[in-house]
């Protein structure tokens, strides 16, 4: 709930796709696809050949979920999500997300304090963007002196 402001305006989007593999503990192959108009998704991902057409789908009386994803073997992905929701519950998933965000902020603080790395963007969720700090010319000369001393000792 405390992160809801980060999604402000999402209700204006036509679609949103969320990868559930980390925070929903499904490890891989589980995405959440939210969309405003079903017909656009079905038209773009439809894999129905003439041999699969039927009067119920054509009349709009049933939903063919095969038209909501690309094929790739069609594993039963929703079972993983169902099991996680039953095991963790909403409170458990919230706790997992909060813990991952705390860990990301902890990592960002450690990287910043190291003097070797700099965090290049504020940590909002579980992603930490960082890079090695650039060495100054003084640092470069010190490294060369250390390397020369090490080579002379060999």
Short mmCIF file of C-alpha atoms in Angstrom, two decimals:
data_model
loop_
_atom_site.label_atom_id
_atom_site.label_comp_id
_atom_site.label_asym_id
_atom_site.label_seq_id
_atom_site.Cartn_x
_atom_site.Cartn_y
_atom_site.Cartn_z
CA UNK A 1 0.00 0.00 0.00
CA UNK A 2 2.81 2.45 0.73
CA UNK A 3 4.04 2.11 -2.86
CA UNK A 4 0.69 2.89 -4.52
CA UNK A 5 1.72 6.48 -5.33
CA UNK A 6 4.42 5.01 -7.62
CA UNK A 7 1.61 3.66 -9.82
CA UNK A 8 -0.31 6.93 -10.04
CA UNK A 9 -1.71 7.27 -13.56
CA UNK A 10 -1.59 3.56 -14.42
CA UNK A 11 -5.38 3.60 -14.81
CA UNK A 12 -4.83 5.63 -18.00
CA UNK A 13 -2.67 2.93 -19.59
CA UNK A 14 -4.11 0.59 -22.19
CA UNK A 15 -2.07 -2.29 -20.81
CA UNK A 16 0.52 -3.20 -18.20
CA UNK A 17 2.73 -6.27 -18.01
CA UNK A 18 4.36 -7.24 -14.72
CA UNK A 19 7.01 -9.92 -14.40
CA UNK A 20 6.11 -11.99 -11.36
CA UNK A 21 9.20 -14.16 -11.27
CA UNK A 22 10.93 -12.42 -8.35
CA UNK A 23 8.42 -10.89 -5.98
CA UNK A 24 5.80 -13.56 -6.55
CA UNK A 25 8.35 -16.31 -5.93
CA UNK A 26 7.52 -18.15 -9.15
CA UNK A 27 11.18 -18.17 -10.26
CA UNK A 28 10.43 -17.90 -13.99
CA UNK A 29 7.69 -17.93 -16.60
CA UNK A 30 4.97 -16.03 -14.76
CA UNK A 31 3.81 -12.61 -15.90
CA UNK A 32 0.71 -10.62 -15.10
CA UNK A 33 -0.91 -8.97 -18.07
CA UNK A 34 -3.55 -6.32 -17.43
CA UNK A 35 -5.33 -4.74 -20.36
CA UNK A 36 -8.28 -2.50 -21.09
CA UNK A 37 -9.65 -4.09 -24.28
CA UNK A 38 -9.48 -7.82 -24.81
CA UNK A 39 -9.96 -7.66 -28.58
CA UNK A 40 -6.60 -5.93 -29.17
CA UNK A 41 -4.71 -8.60 -27.25
CA UNK A 42 -6.53 -11.45 -28.93
CA UNK A 43 -6.00 -9.94 -32.39
CA UNK A 44 -2.26 -9.56 -31.83
CA UNK A 45 -1.58 -12.91 -30.09
CA UNK A 46 -4.22 -15.09 -31.72
CA UNK A 47 -2.87 -18.45 -32.76
CA UNK A 48 -6.11 -20.03 -33.90
CA UNK A 49 -5.92 -21.98 -37.08
CA UNK A 50 -9.04 -22.86 -39.05
CA UNK A 51 -8.94 -26.32 -37.50
CA UNK A 52 -9.32 -24.79 -33.98
CA UNK A 53 -12.23 -22.45 -34.64
CA UNK A 54 -15.53 -23.24 -32.99
CA UNK A 55 -18.96 -21.70 -32.70
CA UNK A 56 -18.64 -20.88 -28.97
CA UNK A 57 -15.48 -18.82 -29.41
CA UNK A 58 -16.80 -17.18 -32.55
CA UNK A 59 -19.99 -16.16 -30.72
CA UNK A 60 -18.01 -14.79 -27.76
CA UNK A 61 -19.59 -17.21 -25.26
CA UNK A 62 -16.24 -18.56 -24.01
CA UNK A 63 -12.77 -17.17 -23.44
CA UNK A 64 -9.94 -18.99 -25.22
CA UNK A 65 -6.96 -18.28 -22.98
CA UNK A 66 -4.62 -19.60 -25.65
CA UNK A 67 -5.13 -16.27 -27.40
CA UNK A 68 -3.69 -14.28 -24.48
CA UNK A 69 -0.08 -15.41 -24.78
CA UNK A 70 2.46 -16.69 -27.24
CA UNK A 71 2.53 -20.47 -27.39
CA UNK A 72 5.99 -21.68 -26.36
CA UNK A 73 4.70 -25.02 -25.09
CA UNK A 74 1.77 -23.74 -23.01
CA UNK A 75 2.81 -24.84 -19.50
CA UNK A 76 0.25 -24.37 -16.75
CA UNK A 77 1.75 -21.09 -15.46
CA UNK A 78 -1.26 -19.97 -13.50
CA UNK A 79 -0.93 -22.97 -11.17
CA UNK A 80 2.36 -21.57 -9.85
CA UNK A 81 0.74 -18.21 -9.12
CA UNK A 82 -2.26 -19.88 -7.48
CA UNK A 83 0.00 -21.94 -5.20
CA UNK A 84 2.07 -18.91 -4.20
CA UNK A 85 -1.03 -16.88 -3.41
CA UNK A 86 -2.45 -19.75 -1.34
CA UNK A 87 0.86 -20.29 0.48
CA UNK A 88 2.00 -16.71 1.09
CA UNK A 89 -1.27 -14.82 0.97
CA UNK A 90 -1.38 -11.12 0.20
CA UNK A 91 0.31 -10.25 3.49
CA UNK A 92 3.16 -12.66 2.78
CA UNK A 93 3.71 -11.19 -0.69
CA UNK A 94 3.69 -7.68 0.75
CA UNK A 95 6.26 -8.75 3.36
CA UNK A 96 8.46 -10.23 0.61
CA UNK A 97 8.31 -7.04 -1.45
CA UNK A 98 9.08 -4.88 1.59
CA UNK A 99 12.03 -7.10 2.52
CA UNK A 100 13.46 -6.98 -1.01
CA UNK A 101 13.19 -3.19 -1.08
CA UNK A 102 14.96 -2.96 2.29
CA UNK A 103 17.72 -5.26 0.99
CA UNK A 104 18.12 -3.11 -2.13
CA UNK A 105 18.42 0.03 0.01
CA UNK A 106 20.92 -1.74 2.28
CA UNK A 107 23.01 -2.71 -0.76
CA UNK A 108 22.86 0.84 -2.10
CA UNK A 109 24.09 2.21 1.25
CA UNK A 110 26.95 -0.30 1.38
CA UNK A 111 28.00 0.47 -2.19
CA UNK A 112 27.91 4.22 -1.53
CA UNK A 113 29.92 3.82 1.67
CA UNK A 114 32.57 1.68 -0.04
CA UNK A 115 34.13 4.61 -1.87
CA UNK A 116 34.59 2.35 -4.89
CA UNK A 117 31.07 2.52 -6.28
CA UNK A 118 28.45 5.19 -6.69
CA UNK A 119 24.70 4.64 -6.77
CA UNK A 120 23.41 6.51 -9.82
CA UNK A 121 19.69 6.44 -9.09
CA UNK A 122 17.54 6.55 -6.00
CA UNK A 123 16.35 3.07 -5.01
CA UNK A 124 12.56 2.91 -5.34
CA UNK A 125 11.97 -0.82 -5.58
CA UNK A 126 14.39 -3.74 -5.72
CA UNK A 127 16.74 -2.45 -8.40
CA UNK A 128 20.07 -0.83 -7.53
CA UNK A 129 21.80 1.04 -10.35
CA UNK A 130 25.47 1.66 -9.63
CA UNK A 131 28.82 2.05 -11.32
CA UNK A 132 32.48 2.10 -10.41
CA UNK A 133 33.71 5.54 -9.46
CA UNK A 134 36.09 7.14 -11.91
CA UNK A 135 39.67 7.28 -10.74
CA UNK A 136 41.35 10.65 -10.61
CA UNK A 137 44.76 11.16 -12.16
CA UNK A 138 46.25 10.95 -8.65
CA UNK A 139 44.66 7.55 -8.14
CA UNK A 140 46.06 6.39 -11.48
CA UNK A 141 49.60 7.44 -10.53
CA UNK A 142 49.31 5.71 -7.14
CA UNK A 143 48.18 2.50 -8.83
CA UNK A 144 51.11 2.67 -11.27
CA UNK A 145 53.54 3.15 -8.38
CA UNK A 146 52.02 0.19 -6.53
CA UNK A 147 52.25 -1.96 -9.66
CA UNK A 148 55.88 -0.94 -10.21
CA UNK A 149 56.73 -1.74 -6.59
CA UNK A 150 55.04 -5.12 -6.90
CA UNK A 151 56.94 -5.86 -10.13
CA UNK A 152 60.28 -4.92 -8.52
CA UNK A 153 59.62 -7.26 -5.62
CA UNK A 154 59.24 -10.27 -7.90
#
